[in-house]
Coordinates of C-alpha atoms and ligand atoms in Angstrom, one line a residue:
Chain A
M68 CA -31.0 10.8 -9.0
D69 CA -29.4 12.5 -12.0
E70 CA -31.4 9.9 -14.0
A71 CA -32.5 12.5 -16.6
E72 CA -28.9 13.4 -17.6
S73 CA -27.6 9.9 -18.0
D74 CA -28.7 8.5 -21.4
A75 CA -31.0 5.6 -21.2
G76 CA -29.2 2.3 -21.5
C77 CA -25.8 3.6 -20.4
L78 CA -24.3 2.3 -17.2
V79 CA -21.6 4.9 -17.0
T80 CA -21.6 8.4 -18.4
V81 CA -18.9 11.0 -18.2
R82 CA -19.9 14.7 -18.6
N83 CA -17.6 17.6 -19.3
L84 CA -14.8 16.0 -17.4
V85 CA -11.9 18.3 -16.6
F86 CA -8.8 17.0 -14.8
R87 CA -5.4 18.6 -14.3
R88 CA -2.0 17.4 -13.2
G89 CA -0.2 20.5 -12.2
N90 CA -0.7 22.9 -15.2
R91 CA -1.4 20.2 -17.6
K92 CA -5.0 19.4 -18.5
I93 CA -5.2 15.6 -18.8
F94 CA -8.9 15.9 -19.7
D95 CA -10.4 19.0 -21.1
G96 CA -14.1 18.6 -21.3
V97 CA -14.6 15.0 -22.2
N98 CA -18.0 13.3 -22.7
L99 CA -18.3 9.6 -22.8
D100 CA -21.2 7.1 -22.7
F101 CA -20.7 3.4 -21.9
P102 CA -23.7 1.4 -23.0
Q103 CA -25.1 -1.4 -20.7
G104 CA -24.0 -4.9 -21.6
K105 CA -21.5 -3.7 -24.3
I106 CA -17.7 -3.6 -24.6
T107 CA -16.6 0.0 -25.0
A108 CA -12.9 0.8 -25.6
I109 CA -10.9 3.9 -24.9
M110 CA -7.9 4.2 -27.0
G111 CA -5.1 6.7 -27.1
P112 CA -1.4 7.0 -27.1
S113 CA 0.5 6.2 -23.8
G114 CA 0.3 9.1 -21.4
T115 CA -3.0 10.4 -22.6
G116 CA -4.6 9.6 -19.3
K117 CA -6.4 6.3 -19.9
T118 CA -5.4 4.9 -16.5
T119 CA -6.2 8.2 -15.0
L120 CA -9.7 8.0 -16.5
L121 CA -10.3 4.6 -14.8
R122 CA -9.1 6.0 -11.5
L123 CA -11.5 8.9 -11.9
M124 CA -14.4 6.4 -12.6
G125 CA -13.5 4.4 -9.5
G126 CA -13.4 7.5 -7.3
Q127 CA -9.7 7.2 -6.5
L128 CA -9.1 10.6 -8.1
R129 CA -11.4 13.7 -8.1
P130 CA -12.1 15.7 -11.3
D131 CA -11.5 19.4 -11.3
S132 CA -15.0 19.8 -12.8
G133 CA -17.6 17.7 -14.6
K134 CA -19.1 14.5 -13.4
I135 CA -19.1 10.8 -13.7
L136 CA -22.3 8.8 -13.2
V137 CA -22.1 5.1 -12.5
D138 CA -25.4 3.3 -12.4
G139 CA -27.1 6.7 -11.9
Q140 CA -24.9 7.7 -9.0
N141 CA -22.6 10.7 -9.1
V142 CA -19.3 9.0 -8.1
H143 CA -17.7 12.1 -6.6
A144 CA -20.8 13.2 -4.7
L145 CA -20.9 9.9 -2.7
G146 CA -19.8 9.6 0.9
N147 CA -17.1 7.1 1.7
R148 CA -19.5 4.4 2.7
D149 CA -21.6 4.7 -0.5
L150 CA -18.5 4.9 -2.7
Y151 CA -17.3 1.6 -1.2
E152 CA -20.7 0.0 -1.8
L153 CA -20.5 1.2 -5.4
R154 CA -17.0 -0.2 -5.8
K155 CA -18.1 -3.6 -4.8
R156 CA -20.2 -3.6 -7.9
M157 CA -17.3 -2.3 -10.1
G158 CA -14.5 -4.8 -11.0
M159 CA -11.2 -3.4 -12.1
L160 CA -8.3 -5.2 -13.7
F161 CA -5.1 -3.4 -13.1
Q162 CA -2.3 -3.3 -15.7
S163 CA 0.0 -5.3 -13.4
G164 CA -2.7 -7.6 -12.1
A165 CA -2.1 -6.2 -8.6
L166 CA -2.5 -9.6 -6.9
L167 CA -1.7 -9.7 -3.2
T168 CA 1.8 -11.2 -3.2
D169 CA 1.5 -12.9 0.2
L170 CA -1.6 -14.9 -0.7
N171 CA -1.8 -17.8 -3.2
V172 CA -4.1 -17.9 -6.2
F173 CA -7.1 -19.3 -4.3
E174 CA -6.8 -16.8 -1.4
N175 CA -6.5 -13.9 -3.8
V176 CA -9.7 -14.8 -5.5
A177 CA -11.4 -15.5 -2.1
F178 CA -10.1 -12.2 -0.7
P179 CA -13.1 -10.0 -1.8
M180 CA -15.5 -12.6 -0.6
R181 CA -13.9 -13.0 2.8
E182 CA -13.7 -9.2 3.2
H183 CA -17.3 -8.5 2.2
T184 CA -19.4 -11.5 2.9
R185 CA -20.0 -13.9 5.7
L186 CA -20.3 -17.0 3.4
P187 CA -19.3 -20.3 4.9
E188 CA -16.0 -21.8 3.9
S189 CA -17.5 -24.5 1.7
M190 CA -19.5 -21.9 -0.3
I191 CA -16.4 -19.7 -0.7
R192 CA -14.5 -22.8 -2.0
T193 CA -17.2 -23.5 -4.5
L194 CA -17.4 -19.9 -5.7
V195 CA -13.6 -19.5 -6.0
L196 CA -13.3 -22.7 -8.0
M197 CA -16.1 -21.6 -10.3
K198 CA -14.4 -18.2 -10.9
L199 CA -11.0 -19.9 -11.5
Q200 CA -12.6 -22.4 -13.9
A201 CA -14.0 -19.5 -15.9
V202 CA -10.5 -18.2 -16.5
G203 CA -9.1 -21.7 -17.0
L204 CA -6.9 -21.7 -13.9
R205 CA -8.7 -24.0 -11.5
G206 CA -5.6 -26.2 -11.5
A207 CA -3.3 -23.3 -10.5
R208 CA -5.1 -22.6 -7.2
N209 CA -2.2 -23.4 -5.0
L210 CA 0.4 -21.3 -6.8
M211 CA 1.8 -18.1 -5.4
P212 CA 1.6 -14.9 -7.6
A213 CA 5.4 -15.0 -8.1
E214 CA 5.1 -18.4 -9.8
L215 CA 2.6 -17.1 -12.4
S216 CA 3.4 -15.8 -15.9
G217 CA 2.2 -12.3 -16.7
G218 CA -0.7 -13.7 -18.7
M219 CA -1.8 -16.1 -15.9
A220 CA -1.5 -13.4 -13.2
R221 CA -3.9 -11.2 -15.3
R222 CA -6.3 -14.1 -15.5
V223 CA -6.2 -14.6 -11.8
A224 CA -6.8 -10.9 -11.3
L225 CA -9.8 -11.2 -13.7
A226 CA -11.2 -14.1 -11.6
R227 CA -10.8 -11.9 -8.6
A228 CA -12.4 -8.9 -10.3
I229 CA -15.6 -11.0 -10.9
A230 CA -15.5 -12.6 -7.5
L231 CA -18.4 -10.4 -6.2
D232 CA -20.4 -10.6 -9.5
P233 CA -20.0 -7.0 -10.4
M234 CA -22.1 -5.1 -12.9
M235 CA -19.1 -3.9 -14.8
I236 CA -15.4 -4.4 -15.3
M237 CA -12.7 -1.9 -16.2
Y238 CA -9.7 -3.4 -17.9
D239 CA -6.4 -1.3 -17.9
E240 CA -4.3 -2.3 -20.9
P241 CA -5.3 -6.0 -20.9
F242 CA -3.3 -6.8 -24.0
S243 CA 0.0 -5.1 -23.3
G244 CA 3.0 -7.3 -22.6
Q245 CA 1.3 -10.5 -23.6
D246 CA 2.5 -13.2 -25.9
P247 CA 0.3 -13.9 -28.9
I248 CA -1.4 -16.9 -27.3
S249 CA -2.2 -15.4 -23.9
M250 CA -3.3 -12.3 -25.9
G251 CA -5.9 -14.5 -27.7
V252 CA -7.0 -16.0 -24.4
V253 CA -7.6 -12.5 -22.9
V254 CA -9.5 -11.3 -25.9
K255 CA -11.7 -14.4 -25.7
L256 CA -12.2 -14.1 -22.0
I257 CA -13.2 -10.5 -22.1
R258 CA -15.9 -11.2 -24.7
E259 CA -17.1 -14.4 -23.0
L260 CA -17.4 -12.8 -19.6
N261 CA -19.1 -9.8 -21.0
D262 CA -21.7 -11.9 -22.7
S263 CA -22.2 -14.7 -20.3
L264 CA -22.3 -12.6 -17.1
G265 CA -24.2 -9.7 -18.7
L266 CA -21.4 -7.3 -17.7
T267 CA -20.6 -3.9 -19.0
S268 CA -17.0 -3.8 -20.0
I269 CA -14.7 -0.8 -20.4
V270 CA -11.4 -1.6 -22.0
V271 CA -8.6 0.9 -22.0
S272 CA -5.8 0.1 -24.5
H273 CA -3.4 1.4 -27.1
D274 CA -3.4 -1.9 -29.0
V275 CA -5.4 -1.0 -32.1
H276 CA -5.7 -4.5 -33.6
E277 CA -7.0 -6.4 -30.5
T278 CA -9.2 -3.5 -29.5
N279 CA -10.8 -3.5 -32.9
T280 CA -11.6 -7.2 -32.8
I281 CA -13.3 -6.9 -29.4
A282 CA -15.0 -3.5 -29.0
D283 CA -18.6 -2.7 -29.8
K284 CA -17.7 1.0 -29.6
I285 CA -14.5 2.9 -29.4
Y286 CA -13.5 6.3 -28.2
I287 CA -10.1 7.8 -29.2
L288 CA -8.6 10.3 -26.8
S289 CA -5.8 12.6 -27.6
E290 CA -4.5 15.7 -25.8
G291 CA -7.4 15.7 -23.4
K292 CA -10.2 15.5 -25.9
V293 CA -12.2 12.9 -27.7
V294 CA -11.0 13.0 -31.2
G295 CA -13.0 10.1 -32.6
E296 CA -15.8 7.8 -31.6
G297 CA -17.8 5.0 -33.2
T298 CA -17.7 1.3 -34.1
P299 CA -14.4 -0.1 -35.1
G300 CA -15.6 -0.2 -38.7
S301 CA -16.6 3.4 -38.9
L302 CA -13.4 4.6 -37.3
I303 CA -11.3 2.7 -39.8
R304 CA -13.1 4.5 -42.6
S305 CA -12.9 7.8 -40.7
T306 CA -11.6 10.8 -42.7
S307 CA -10.1 12.5 -39.6
E308 CA -6.3 12.6 -39.9
R309 CA -5.8 12.1 -36.2
V310 CA -8.0 9.0 -36.2
Q311 CA -6.4 7.7 -39.3
Q312 CA -2.9 8.1 -37.8
F313 CA -3.9 6.3 -34.7
M314 CA -5.8 3.5 -36.4
T315 CA -2.9 2.8 -38.9
G316 CA -0.1 3.5 -36.5
A317 CA 1.6 6.1 -38.7
P318 CA 4.7 7.5 -36.9
D319 CA 4.1 11.1 -37.9
G320 CA 0.8 12.9 -38.4
P321 CA -1.2 15.4 -36.2
E322 CA 0.4 13.5 -33.3
R323 CA 4.0 14.6 -33.8
F324 CA 6.9 12.1 -33.9
H325 CA 9.2 14.9 -32.6
Y326 CA 8.8 16.3 -29.2
E327 CA 8.5 20.1 -29.6
A328 CA 12.0 21.4 -30.4
P329 CA 13.7 24.4 -32.1
D330 CA 14.5 24.2 -35.8
Y331 CA 16.8 21.2 -36.4
S332 CA 19.5 22.8 -38.6
G333 CA 19.6 25.9 -36.5
D334 CA 19.9 23.7 -33.4
L335 CA 22.9 21.7 -34.8
L336 CA 24.7 24.8 -35.9
A337 CA 24.1 26.7 -32.7
Chain B
M103 CA 20.1 29.7 1.5
F104 CA 17.5 31.0 3.8
H105 CA 15.0 30.3 1.1
R106 CA 16.1 26.6 1.0
L107 CA 16.0 26.4 4.8
G108 CA 12.5 27.8 4.9
E109 CA 11.4 25.4 2.2
A110 CA 12.8 22.4 4.0
T111 CA 11.1 23.5 7.3
L112 CA 7.8 23.9 5.5
N113 CA 8.2 20.5 3.9
S114 CA 8.9 18.8 7.1
F115 CA 5.9 20.4 8.8
E116 CA 3.8 19.5 5.9
K117 CA 5.0 15.9 6.2
L118 CA 4.3 15.9 9.9
G119 CA 0.8 17.1 9.1
R120 CA 0.2 14.3 6.7
G121 CA 1.7 11.8 9.0
S122 CA -0.6 12.9 11.9
W123 CA -3.6 12.7 9.6
F124 CA -2.5 9.3 8.5
L125 CA -2.0 8.2 12.2
W126 CA -5.5 9.3 12.9
F127 CA -6.9 7.1 10.2
T128 CA -4.7 4.3 11.4
L129 CA -5.9 4.6 14.9
R130 CA -9.5 4.6 13.8
G131 CA -8.7 1.1 12.4
V132 CA -8.7 -0.2 16.0
F133 CA -12.3 -1.4 15.7
E134 CA -11.5 -3.3 12.5
V135 CA -8.4 -4.9 14.2
A136 CA -10.4 -5.7 17.4
A137 CA -13.1 -7.4 15.3
R138 CA -10.5 -9.5 13.6
P139 CA -7.9 -10.6 16.1
G140 CA -6.5 -13.1 13.6
L141 CA -5.1 -10.2 11.5
L142 CA -3.3 -8.8 14.5
G143 CA -2.0 -12.2 15.7
A144 CA -0.5 -12.9 12.2
Q145 CA 1.3 -9.5 12.3
I146 CA 2.6 -9.9 15.9
Y147 CA 3.8 -13.3 14.8
S148 CA 5.6 -11.9 11.8
V149 CA 7.2 -9.0 13.7
G150 CA 8.2 -11.5 16.4
V151 CA 9.7 -14.0 14.0
L152 CA 11.7 -11.2 12.5
T153 CA 13.0 -9.9 15.7
V154 CA 13.0 -12.4 18.6
M155 CA 16.2 -14.1 17.7
L156 CA 18.0 -10.9 17.1
I157 CA 16.8 -9.4 20.4
T158 CA 17.7 -12.5 22.4
V159 CA 21.3 -12.8 21.2
S160 CA 21.8 -9.0 21.5
G161 CA 20.3 -9.0 25.0
L162 CA 22.6 -11.8 26.1
F163 CA 25.7 -10.0 24.9
V164 CA 24.7 -6.6 26.3
G165 CA 24.1 -8.3 29.7
M166 CA 27.4 -10.0 29.6
V167 CA 29.3 -6.8 28.8
L168 CA 27.4 -4.9 31.5
A169 CA 28.5 -7.5 34.1
L170 CA 32.1 -7.3 32.9
Q171 CA 32.2 -3.5 33.0
G172 CA 30.2 -3.2 36.2
Y173 CA 32.4 -5.7 38.0
T174 CA 35.6 -3.8 37.4
I175 CA 34.1 -0.6 38.8
L176 CA 32.1 -2.1 41.6
S177 CA 34.9 -4.3 42.9
D178 CA 37.0 -1.1 43.4
F179 CA 34.5 -0.2 46.0
G180 CA 34.1 -3.7 47.3
A181 CA 30.5 -3.6 46.2
E182 CA 30.5 -6.7 43.9
E183 CA 27.2 -7.9 45.6
T184 CA 25.3 -5.0 43.9
L185 CA 26.3 -6.2 40.5
G186 CA 22.9 -7.8 40.0
V187 CA 21.2 -4.5 40.8
M188 CA 23.4 -2.6 38.4
V189 CA 22.9 -5.0 35.5
A190 CA 19.2 -5.2 36.0
A191 CA 18.6 -1.5 36.5
S192 CA 20.6 -0.5 33.5
L193 CA 18.7 -3.0 31.4
V194 CA 15.2 -2.4 32.6
R195 CA 15.5 1.3 32.7
E196 CA 17.6 2.1 29.7
L197 CA 19.3 -0.5 27.6
G198 CA 16.3 -2.9 27.3
P199 CA 13.9 -0.4 25.9
V200 CA 16.5 1.7 23.9
V201 CA 18.6 -1.0 22.3
S202 CA 15.7 -3.3 21.5
A203 CA 13.9 -0.3 20.0
L204 CA 17.0 0.5 17.8
L205 CA 17.1 -3.2 16.7
F206 CA 13.4 -3.2 16.2
A207 CA 13.6 -0.2 13.9
G208 CA 16.5 -1.7 11.9
R209 CA 14.8 -5.0 11.4
A210 CA 11.0 -4.8 11.7
G211 CA 10.6 -1.1 11.0
S212 CA 12.5 -1.2 7.7
A213 CA 10.7 -4.4 6.7
L214 CA 7.4 -2.8 7.3
T215 CA 8.2 0.2 5.2
A216 CA 9.6 -2.0 2.4
E217 CA 6.5 -4.2 2.5
I218 CA 4.0 -1.5 2.4
G219 CA 6.0 0.6 -0.1
L220 CA 6.2 -2.4 -2.4
M221 CA 2.5 -3.1 -2.1
K222 CA 1.9 0.5 -3.1
A223 CA 4.4 0.3 -6.0
T224 CA 2.8 -2.9 -7.3
E225 CA -0.7 -1.3 -7.1
Q226 CA -1.8 -3.8 -4.5
L227 CA -3.1 -1.0 -2.3
S228 CA -4.9 0.7 -5.1
G229 CA -6.3 -2.7 -6.1
M230 CA -7.6 -3.1 -2.6
E231 CA -9.3 0.3 -2.7
M232 CA -11.0 -0.7 -5.9
M233 CA -12.2 -3.9 -4.2
A234 CA -13.8 -1.6 -1.6
V235 CA -11.3 -2.7 1.1
D236 CA -9.7 0.2 2.9
P237 CA -5.9 -0.5 2.9
V238 CA -5.3 1.7 5.9
K239 CA -7.7 -0.5 8.0
R240 CA -6.8 -3.8 6.4
I241 CA -3.0 -3.5 5.9
V242 CA -1.7 -0.6 7.9
A243 CA -3.7 -0.8 11.2
P244 CA -3.0 -4.5 12.1
R245 CA 0.8 -3.8 11.4
F246 CA 0.7 -0.7 13.5
F247 CA -0.9 -2.2 16.5
A248 CA 1.2 -5.3 16.2
G249 CA 4.3 -3.1 16.5
V250 CA 3.0 -1.2 19.5
V251 CA 2.1 -4.4 21.3
S252 CA 5.3 -6.3 20.4
M253 CA 7.8 -3.6 21.4
P254 CA 7.3 -4.0 25.2
L255 CA 7.4 -7.7 24.9
L256 CA 10.6 -7.6 23.0
A257 CA 12.1 -5.2 25.4
A258 CA 11.1 -7.5 28.3
I259 CA 12.8 -10.4 26.5
F260 CA 15.9 -8.3 26.0
S261 CA 16.1 -7.3 29.6
T262 CA 15.4 -10.8 30.9
V263 CA 18.0 -12.5 28.7
G264 CA 20.4 -9.6 29.5
I265 CA 20.1 -10.3 33.2
L266 CA 20.7 -14.0 32.6
G267 CA 23.8 -13.0 30.6
G268 CA 24.9 -10.8 33.4
H269 CA 24.4 -13.6 35.8
L270 CA 26.4 -16.0 33.6
V271 CA 29.4 -13.6 33.6
G272 CA 29.1 -12.2 37.1
V273 CA 28.3 -15.3 39.0
G274 CA 29.6 -17.9 36.7
M275 CA 32.9 -16.4 35.6
L276 CA 33.7 -13.6 38.1
G277 CA 32.6 -15.4 41.2
V278 CA 30.0 -13.0 42.6
D279 CA 27.8 -14.6 45.2
D280 CA 24.7 -16.1 43.6
G281 CA 22.3 -15.3 46.5
A282 CA 23.5 -11.7 46.7
F283 CA 23.1 -11.2 43.0
W284 CA 19.4 -12.0 43.1
S285 CA 18.4 -10.8 46.5
Q286 CA 20.0 -7.4 46.1
M287 CA 18.3 -7.1 42.7
Q288 CA 14.9 -8.0 44.2
A289 CA 15.4 -5.7 47.1
T290 CA 16.4 -2.6 45.2
L291 CA 14.5 -2.7 41.9
D292 CA 11.2 -1.0 42.2
Y293 CA 8.1 -2.2 40.4
R294 CA 6.8 1.3 39.6
D295 CA 10.0 3.2 39.2
D296 CA 11.9 0.7 37.1
I297 CA 9.7 -1.9 35.5
F298 CA 6.7 0.2 34.8
N299 CA 8.7 3.1 33.5
G300 CA 10.6 0.8 31.3
V301 CA 7.4 -0.6 29.8
V302 CA 6.1 2.9 29.2
K303 CA 9.3 3.8 27.4
S304 CA 9.1 0.8 25.1
L305 CA 5.4 1.4 24.4
V306 CA 6.2 4.9 23.3
F307 CA 9.2 3.7 21.2
G308 CA 7.0 1.0 19.6
F309 CA 4.3 3.6 18.8
V310 CA 6.7 6.1 17.2
I311 CA 8.8 3.6 15.3
T312 CA 5.8 1.7 13.9
W313 CA 4.1 5.0 13.0
I314 CA 7.2 6.2 11.1
A315 CA 7.6 2.8 9.4
V316 CA 4.0 2.4 8.2
F317 CA 3.7 6.1 7.2
E318 CA 7.0 6.1 5.3
G319 CA 5.9 3.0 3.4
Y320 CA 2.4 4.4 2.6
D321 CA 3.9 7.8 1.6
S322 CA 6.8 6.4 -0.4
L323 CA 7.1 7.2 -4.1
P324 CA 5.8 4.1 -5.9
T325 CA 9.1 3.2 -7.5
S326 CA 12.0 0.9 -6.4
E327 CA 14.1 3.9 -5.7
G328 CA 11.3 5.6 -3.7
V329 CA 10.8 2.5 -1.6
S330 CA 14.5 2.1 -0.8
R331 CA 14.8 5.7 0.2
A332 CA 11.7 5.4 2.4
T333 CA 13.3 2.3 4.1
T334 CA 16.4 4.2 4.9
R335 CA 14.4 7.2 6.2
T336 CA 12.5 4.8 8.5
V337 CA 15.7 3.5 10.1
V338 CA 17.4 6.9 10.5
H339 CA 14.3 8.8 11.7
S340 CA 13.2 6.2 14.2
A341 CA 16.7 5.8 15.7
F342 CA 16.9 9.6 16.1
A343 CA 13.3 9.7 17.5
V344 CA 14.1 6.9 20.0
L345 CA 17.2 8.6 21.3
V346 CA 15.6 12.0 21.7
L347 CA 12.4 10.6 23.3
D348 CA 14.5 8.5 25.6
F349 CA 16.1 11.6 27.0
L350 CA 12.8 13.4 27.4
L351 CA 11.1 10.4 29.0
T352 CA 14.1 9.7 31.3
A353 CA 14.0 13.4 32.4
L354 CA 10.3 13.1 33.1
M355 CA 10.5 9.8 35.0
F356 CA 13.7 10.0 36.9
G357 CA 14.9 13.6 36.7
D358 CA 14.8 15.6 39.9
F359 CA 13.7 18.9 38.4
Ligands
ADP43 N1 0.7 10.3 -9.7 C1 0.9 11.1 -10.7 N2 1.4 12.4 -10.5 C2 1.7 13.2 -11.5 N3 1.5 12.9 -12.8 C3 0.9 11.7 -13.1 C4 0.6 10.7 -12.1 N4 0.1 9.6 -12.6 C5 0.1 9.9 -14.0 N5 0.6 11.1 -14.2 C6 0.7 11.7 -15.6 O1 -0.6 11.8 -16.1 C7 -0.5 11.5 -17.5 C8 -1.5 10.4 -17.8 O2 -1.1 9.2 -17.2 P1 -1.8 7.8 -17.4 O3 -3.3 8.0 -17.0 O4 -1.1 6.8 -16.6 O5 -1.7 7.6 -19.0 P2 -2.0 6.3 -19.8 O6 -2.6 5.3 -18.9 O7 -2.9 6.7 -20.9 O8 -0.7 5.8 -20.4 C9 0.9 11.1 -17.8 O9 1.5 12.2 -18.5 C10 1.5 10.9 -16.5 O10 2.9 11.3 -16.5
MG44 MG1 -1.9 3.4 -18.3

C-alpha cells in the first residue's frame, strides 16, 4: 500500500509532516527521503525537534498531519499489533543508551531475543556474543550498565539495537558527549554496521564534522523546515546563508545569537 | 480563589481518569503475567525482601504494646484470660492490615514509584517501546500483581508475629495463663468475620497502594525532581487512601447499620 507515493529505493519517506507542541510548530510541512542502504543524517540546532522526529518515525508520537512511510507502511495508520511488528524491524539508539539498569550487558543484548523469540539458550548465547563482538565488547558481557563508560554504554545499546537484525537503525545524537577516541569508534561502527548488515541508517546530530565524515546525504532542519539538503560536499559549497552558518558554526547569522529581546540600549536605560 | 479550586478539582478528576485508564491497561497485562510466572515471582521476591523484615519487627512490637495496654484494662475487670482474644482480634481485624499497609506504602510503594519513574527518566521505558515490548505489560503489570498478592501475606505475617509478641508479654511477663490465652482466642475468633475480612481488607489495600505507586511512577515528570515528588505523593496518597478505605470497609463488614 502507498507504494506509489514512496520513492523507489527509499526505506523511509516523510511527507508534509506537521507536528505541534502547544502553539509551537516543531515541524511545518517537512518532506524527507531516506534511501535504502545509505546513511542519511538530519542536522539542526538543539531543540529543533530531531529527537521528536525519531519518535514520530517510531510511532511513539502522532503527527498533526502528514504521514510517515516505513518500508511502505504508514506508521500512524497501523494498529498496535502491526506497529509492534514494524518496530521489531526498526532499531533505535537513544541518546542515553537507555540500557536496562537491572540487567547486565549480556542480558541487555539478549533482552529483545528473549522477549520476541523462542530460541534455545545456547543459540541466544551465540547470537549475543556475536553482537557484542561486532561492537568490540564481548569481554564486557558481565558488567552492569552502571560500570560502563558513556561510550561503552552506547555501544552495548547498539549491540542491542541490532539484536533482532533490523532493516534500519535510528541514532539519536550518537556523537555527543563522547571523548575523541570513542567518537572515532562510533563513527567507524555506524559505517561498518551499515555496510556489512545492509542496514539503512538515520543519524540525528548537531555535530557537523562527524556527520560530514559519515553521511551519504544530509538534511538540515531549522525552525520546522528543511533549509538544506544534499551530500556533505554540496552543502559545504551551498550559497544559502542558513546552511553556511550551520556548517561553519558561526555564532550569529540567520539563526540569531540573541533570543528575541527589546532594543538593548533602550532596555538598559529603562 | 474559586477559579483555583475548580482547576484543582478538574485536575484531580483528570488524573483519576488517566489513572483508571492506566489501571485497565495494567489489568489486561494479567495474561502476560500468567504466561510468565517467573516475572511475577521475581517481583514478589523483591517486594518481600524489601518489606518482610520491617513487617516482622513492627508486628512484634505492636503485639507487645497491645498486650501491655490490654492487660491494664482487662485486669481491672478481672478478664485477663481474654487478653489473647483482644490481641488477636485487634491485629487480625485492624492493625495487621492497616499498619502493614502503611509500612508497605512507605517502603515498597515508594520504591516502586522511584524505580518506574527512574526507568522513565532514563528512557528505559521508551527504549522498551521501541524494542516492541510494551512496558505496561512487561514492567508495570508484574509489579502490580506482585503487590496485590504480597499485601495479604505481609499482613498475615504481621498479625502472626504480633500475636506471638502479645503472648511473649502477656504470658511470659505478665503471667496470663498460657492455656487460656490460646483457647479463648480459638473459641472467639471467627474464621469468616475476622480472618476473611482481614484478608479482604489487605487485598484492597494492596490493590490501591500498588495502583497508586505504579501510576505515580509511570506518570511522573521524567526528571529527578519529578520522580522525587511522585515518590512523596505515593506515600501520602496511599496512607490517606488506606485510612479512608479502612473506615469504609470496617463499616461495611462490622457496622450494624
Ligand atoms: N515532552 C515534551 N513536552 C513538551 N515539549 C517538548 C517535549 N519534548 C520535547 N519538547 C520540545 O520540543 C522541542 C524539540 O525537542 P527535541 O526533539 O528533543 O529537540 P532536539 O532533539 O532537536 O534537541 C524542544 O523545544 C523541546 O523543548
Ligand atoms: Mg535530542
